[in-house]
């Protein structure tokens, strides 16, 4: 158990260092922060609202930012290993594939957490101007991180599927978009129109939407169902990544 | 230390490795020869646990690579064919990463990394990013990775590929030295390497072992093995050929060249002739005829000839018929 944790740690460390030795990390962080600032203050109407909250001005945009930014962070995870041929090296080291999958996922997730954490000036601003419920904001941050993790785990699958990073990026954007749309009113309304009187169907489809579950966090509720939803998306996706990698080898 | 039993590996309908069995013991350096696409790399990938076997069993140091992969891989050092490395890392960072995965910490890690750097002549590029290295250095970086933890078993897929003659010589020296205490298996296209390094060689063609033996045993399979080369001063080559082709042990005598009154003749033995017996017969014939012999030489047989004759592609074999 200890050895396995230390393997995961070593891989996470290497992957995380790989982000910061290339320009990817800095470009990503700058763009994420610029976008967050612009959307929060200019489009989200943070000042005009006059509310001490980050829900509708800041967190509202995250599912859409992440739709492009998270696949950009995760697309290289496995496709780069395949392109360089280092996958053969990594998987012939005395580790299990799970340790490699988990280590890589954690590295990217930590990186996303760092980027998200660097948006702290927004939190300081709202605390300076008013007295928000910091518990709600904390829940919002947790939700945002969970969402990023779910997108990232989906990107892991597409990244293992191809040695081409661009293909991996596009596939993961589409997958994440499906998860957003499942709870989007135009989609749910469409289902109601096509299948009238089947509210069960609408509930079933929108249960898969990240939006429904993300919204729970934004209302300040740390509902175990929402947490379990995101963790199971992550778990399922990483499991699928493992299956993809096993198939590559046989 | 390495035991391969009835190994089969298929990719779809293609049988890349077809029922291969062999063993490598400690103190042995096994050369793995064969044309491109013969199944050398595939066999090595199964051996190192990268690819699962379709059927058959591979054990490394007593551990089955499919049932106990981590324990097997711990004993192994592996240099994949393309010598991959994380190009965004420095040589130092890369070797430290591998050392940590291999469970080395603190002083042990430092010592291991320094030893590998020294053995592979990488000191001058330690802090350079692998991306900026020339092919030879990149190759040796990956080689350094494979010997980092001083493994008991080494699997090297074309370890001298892409190196210049000096580097090739260095790598061969390292392999030969390490072969005294370890079990090493390495693949190559270069036949001179087999003589220089191997204690035993396997030739593999279309997924099957076609020859297995020490380099000199393999050479005996050559049609030229045991042939005699004779150079005579002052006798016409036709007369020499005529006399020698009547020897009971000779299959054929050929005139190679004749210049300034010196005739060179090559005599091929009948199959089944003991090594050196023909030479004695030729020497006796020369003495009886009173030739002025300048050179008498028994040929060892050539590996490349053996290699070609047993791994010819189908089309060439058909033509020969």
PDB file of C-alpha atoms in Angstrom, chain A residues 4 6-16 18 76-105 107 156 159-160 241-242 245 248-249, chain B residues 45 48-51 69-70 72-74 76-86 88-89 93-94 96-102 142 145-146 149:
ATOM      1  CA  UNK A   4       1.698   2.065  -4.288  1.00  0.00           C
ATOM      2  CA  UNK A   6       4.697   6.436  -3.259  1.00  0.00           C
ATOM      3  CA  UNK A   7       4.501   5.354  -6.927  1.00  0.00           C
ATOM      4  CA  UNK A   8       1.412   7.510  -7.406  1.00  0.00           C
ATOM      5  CA  UNK A   9       3.166  10.403  -5.715  1.00  0.00           C
ATOM      6  CA  UNK A  10       6.254  10.060  -7.917  1.00  0.00           C
ATOM      7  CA  UNK A  11       4.181  10.029 -11.086  1.00  0.00           C
ATOM      8  CA  UNK A  12       2.046  12.955  -9.935  1.00  0.00           C
ATOM      9  CA  UNK A  13       5.174  14.934  -9.150  1.00  0.00           C
ATOM     10  CA  UNK A  14       6.660  14.271 -12.581  1.00  0.00           C
ATOM     11  CA  UNK A  15       3.464  15.189 -14.418  1.00  0.00           C
ATOM     12  CA  UNK A  16       2.969  18.333 -12.414  1.00  0.00           C
ATOM     13  CA  UNK A  18       5.962  18.688 -16.786  1.00  0.00           C
ATOM     14  CA  UNK A  76      -1.620  15.353 -23.512  1.00  0.00           C
ATOM     15  CA  UNK A  77      -1.828  12.980 -20.539  1.00  0.00           C
ATOM     16  CA  UNK A  78      -1.812   9.723 -22.498  1.00  0.00           C
ATOM     17  CA  UNK A  79      -1.610  10.772 -26.140  1.00  0.00           C
ATOM     18  CA  UNK A  80       1.810  12.276 -25.496  1.00  0.00           C
ATOM     19  CA  UNK A  81       2.979   9.024 -23.892  1.00  0.00           C
ATOM     20  CA  UNK A  82       1.798   7.152 -26.940  1.00  0.00           C
ATOM     21  CA  UNK A  83       3.412   9.587 -29.370  1.00  0.00           C
ATOM     22  CA  UNK A  84       6.793   9.570 -27.622  1.00  0.00           C
ATOM     23  CA  UNK A  85       6.692   5.834 -26.999  1.00  0.00           C
ATOM     24  CA  UNK A  86       7.252   6.432 -23.294  1.00  0.00           C
ATOM     25  CA  UNK A  87       4.127   4.444 -22.548  1.00  0.00           C
ATOM     26  CA  UNK A  88       6.196   1.315 -23.147  1.00  0.00           C
ATOM     27  CA  UNK A  89       8.722   2.611 -20.664  1.00  0.00           C
ATOM     28  CA  UNK A  90       6.143   3.650 -18.063  1.00  0.00           C
ATOM     29  CA  UNK A  91       4.213   0.398 -18.186  1.00  0.00           C
ATOM     30  CA  UNK A  92       7.336  -1.766 -17.949  1.00  0.00           C
ATOM     31  CA  UNK A  93       8.391  -0.035 -14.749  1.00  0.00           C
ATOM     32  CA  UNK A  94       7.416  -1.923 -11.592  1.00  0.00           C
ATOM     33  CA  UNK A  95       4.083  -0.137 -11.192  1.00  0.00           C
ATOM     34  CA  UNK A  96       0.512  -1.104 -11.985  1.00  0.00           C
ATOM     35  CA  UNK A  97      -1.386   0.729 -14.737  1.00  0.00           C
ATOM     36  CA  UNK A  98      -3.781   2.039 -12.075  1.00  0.00           C
ATOM     37  CA  UNK A  99      -1.003   3.828 -10.285  1.00  0.00           C
ATOM     38  CA  UNK A 100      -0.025   5.526 -13.539  1.00  0.00           C
ATOM     39  CA  UNK A 101      -3.616   6.467 -14.406  1.00  0.00           C
ATOM     40  CA  UNK A 102      -4.343   7.837 -10.958  1.00  0.00           C
ATOM     41  CA  UNK A 103      -1.011   9.638 -10.690  1.00  0.00           C
ATOM     42  CA  UNK A 104      -1.505  11.401 -13.990  1.00  0.00           C
ATOM     43  CA  UNK A 105      -5.110  12.320 -13.224  1.00  0.00           C
ATOM     44  CA  UNK A 107      -1.384  15.831 -11.321  1.00  0.00           C
ATOM     45  CA  UNK A 156      -8.239  10.992 -19.795  1.00  0.00           C
ATOM     46  CA  UNK A 159      -6.415  11.053 -24.493  1.00  0.00           C
ATOM     47  CA  UNK A 160      -5.756   7.322 -24.165  1.00  0.00           C
ATOM     48  CA  UNK A 241      -9.199   4.747 -19.348  1.00  0.00           C
ATOM     49  CA  UNK A 242      -7.750   1.606 -17.788  1.00  0.00           C
ATOM     50  CA  UNK A 245      -4.993   1.154 -22.099  1.00  0.00           C
ATOM     51  CA  UNK A 248      -3.969  -1.014 -26.513  1.00  0.00           C
ATOM     52  CA  UNK A 249      -1.531  -3.556 -25.175  1.00  0.00           C
TER      53      UNK A 249
ATOM     54  CA  UNK B  45       7.667  -6.683 -25.110  1.00  0.00           C
ATOM     55  CA  UNK B  48       9.015  -7.204 -20.046  1.00  0.00           C
ATOM     56  CA  UNK B  49       5.300  -7.356 -19.330  1.00  0.00           C
ATOM     57  CA  UNK B  50       4.295  -4.630 -21.780  1.00  0.00           C
ATOM     58  CA  UNK B  51       2.247  -6.968 -23.962  1.00  0.00           C
ATOM     59  CA  UNK B  69       3.994  -8.442 -13.209  1.00  0.00           C
ATOM     60  CA  UNK B  70       5.266  -5.946 -10.650  1.00  0.00           C
ATOM     61  CA  UNK B  72       8.938  -9.535 -12.398  1.00  0.00           C
ATOM     62  CA  UNK B  73       9.402  -5.982 -13.621  1.00  0.00           C
ATOM     63  CA  UNK B  74      11.320  -5.063 -10.494  1.00  0.00           C
ATOM     64  CA  UNK B  76      14.222  -6.212 -15.078  1.00  0.00           C
ATOM     65  CA  UNK B  77      15.908  -3.376 -16.867  1.00  0.00           C
ATOM     66  CA  UNK B  78      14.452  -2.685 -20.281  1.00  0.00           C
ATOM     67  CA  UNK B  79      15.614  -0.572 -23.190  1.00  0.00           C
ATOM     68  CA  UNK B  80      12.743  -0.345 -25.701  1.00  0.00           C
ATOM     69  CA  UNK B  81      13.527  -0.249 -29.405  1.00  0.00           C
ATOM     70  CA  UNK B  82      12.936   3.454 -29.941  1.00  0.00           C
ATOM     71  CA  UNK B  83      14.762   4.404 -26.720  1.00  0.00           C
ATOM     72  CA  UNK B  84      11.917   6.625 -25.518  1.00  0.00           C
ATOM     73  CA  UNK B  85      12.360   9.226 -22.793  1.00  0.00           C
ATOM     74  CA  UNK B  86      10.333  12.159 -21.490  1.00  0.00           C
ATOM     75  CA  UNK B  88      10.598  17.727 -21.483  1.00  0.00           C
ATOM     76  CA  UNK B  89      12.840  16.526 -18.645  1.00  0.00           C
ATOM     77  CA  UNK B  93      15.408  14.744 -13.748  1.00  0.00           C
ATOM     78  CA  UNK B  94      14.555  11.742 -15.887  1.00  0.00           C
ATOM     79  CA  UNK B  96      15.892  10.588 -10.759  1.00  0.00           C
ATOM     80  CA  UNK B  97      12.284   9.943 -11.686  1.00  0.00           C
ATOM     81  CA  UNK B  98      13.106   6.383 -12.765  1.00  0.00           C
ATOM     82  CA  UNK B  99      15.185   5.868  -9.610  1.00  0.00           C
ATOM     83  CA  UNK B 100      12.266   6.957  -7.431  1.00  0.00           C
ATOM     84  CA  UNK B 101       9.852   4.644  -9.220  1.00  0.00           C
ATOM     85  CA  UNK B 102      12.412   1.874  -8.708  1.00  0.00           C
ATOM     86  CA  UNK B 142      17.389   5.493 -22.084  1.00  0.00           C
ATOM     87  CA  UNK B 145      17.581   4.226 -17.292  1.00  0.00           C
ATOM     88  CA  UNK B 146      17.603   0.475 -17.879  1.00  0.00           C
ATOM     89  CA  UNK B 149      18.871  -0.093 -10.463  1.00  0.00           C
TER      90      UNK B 149
END
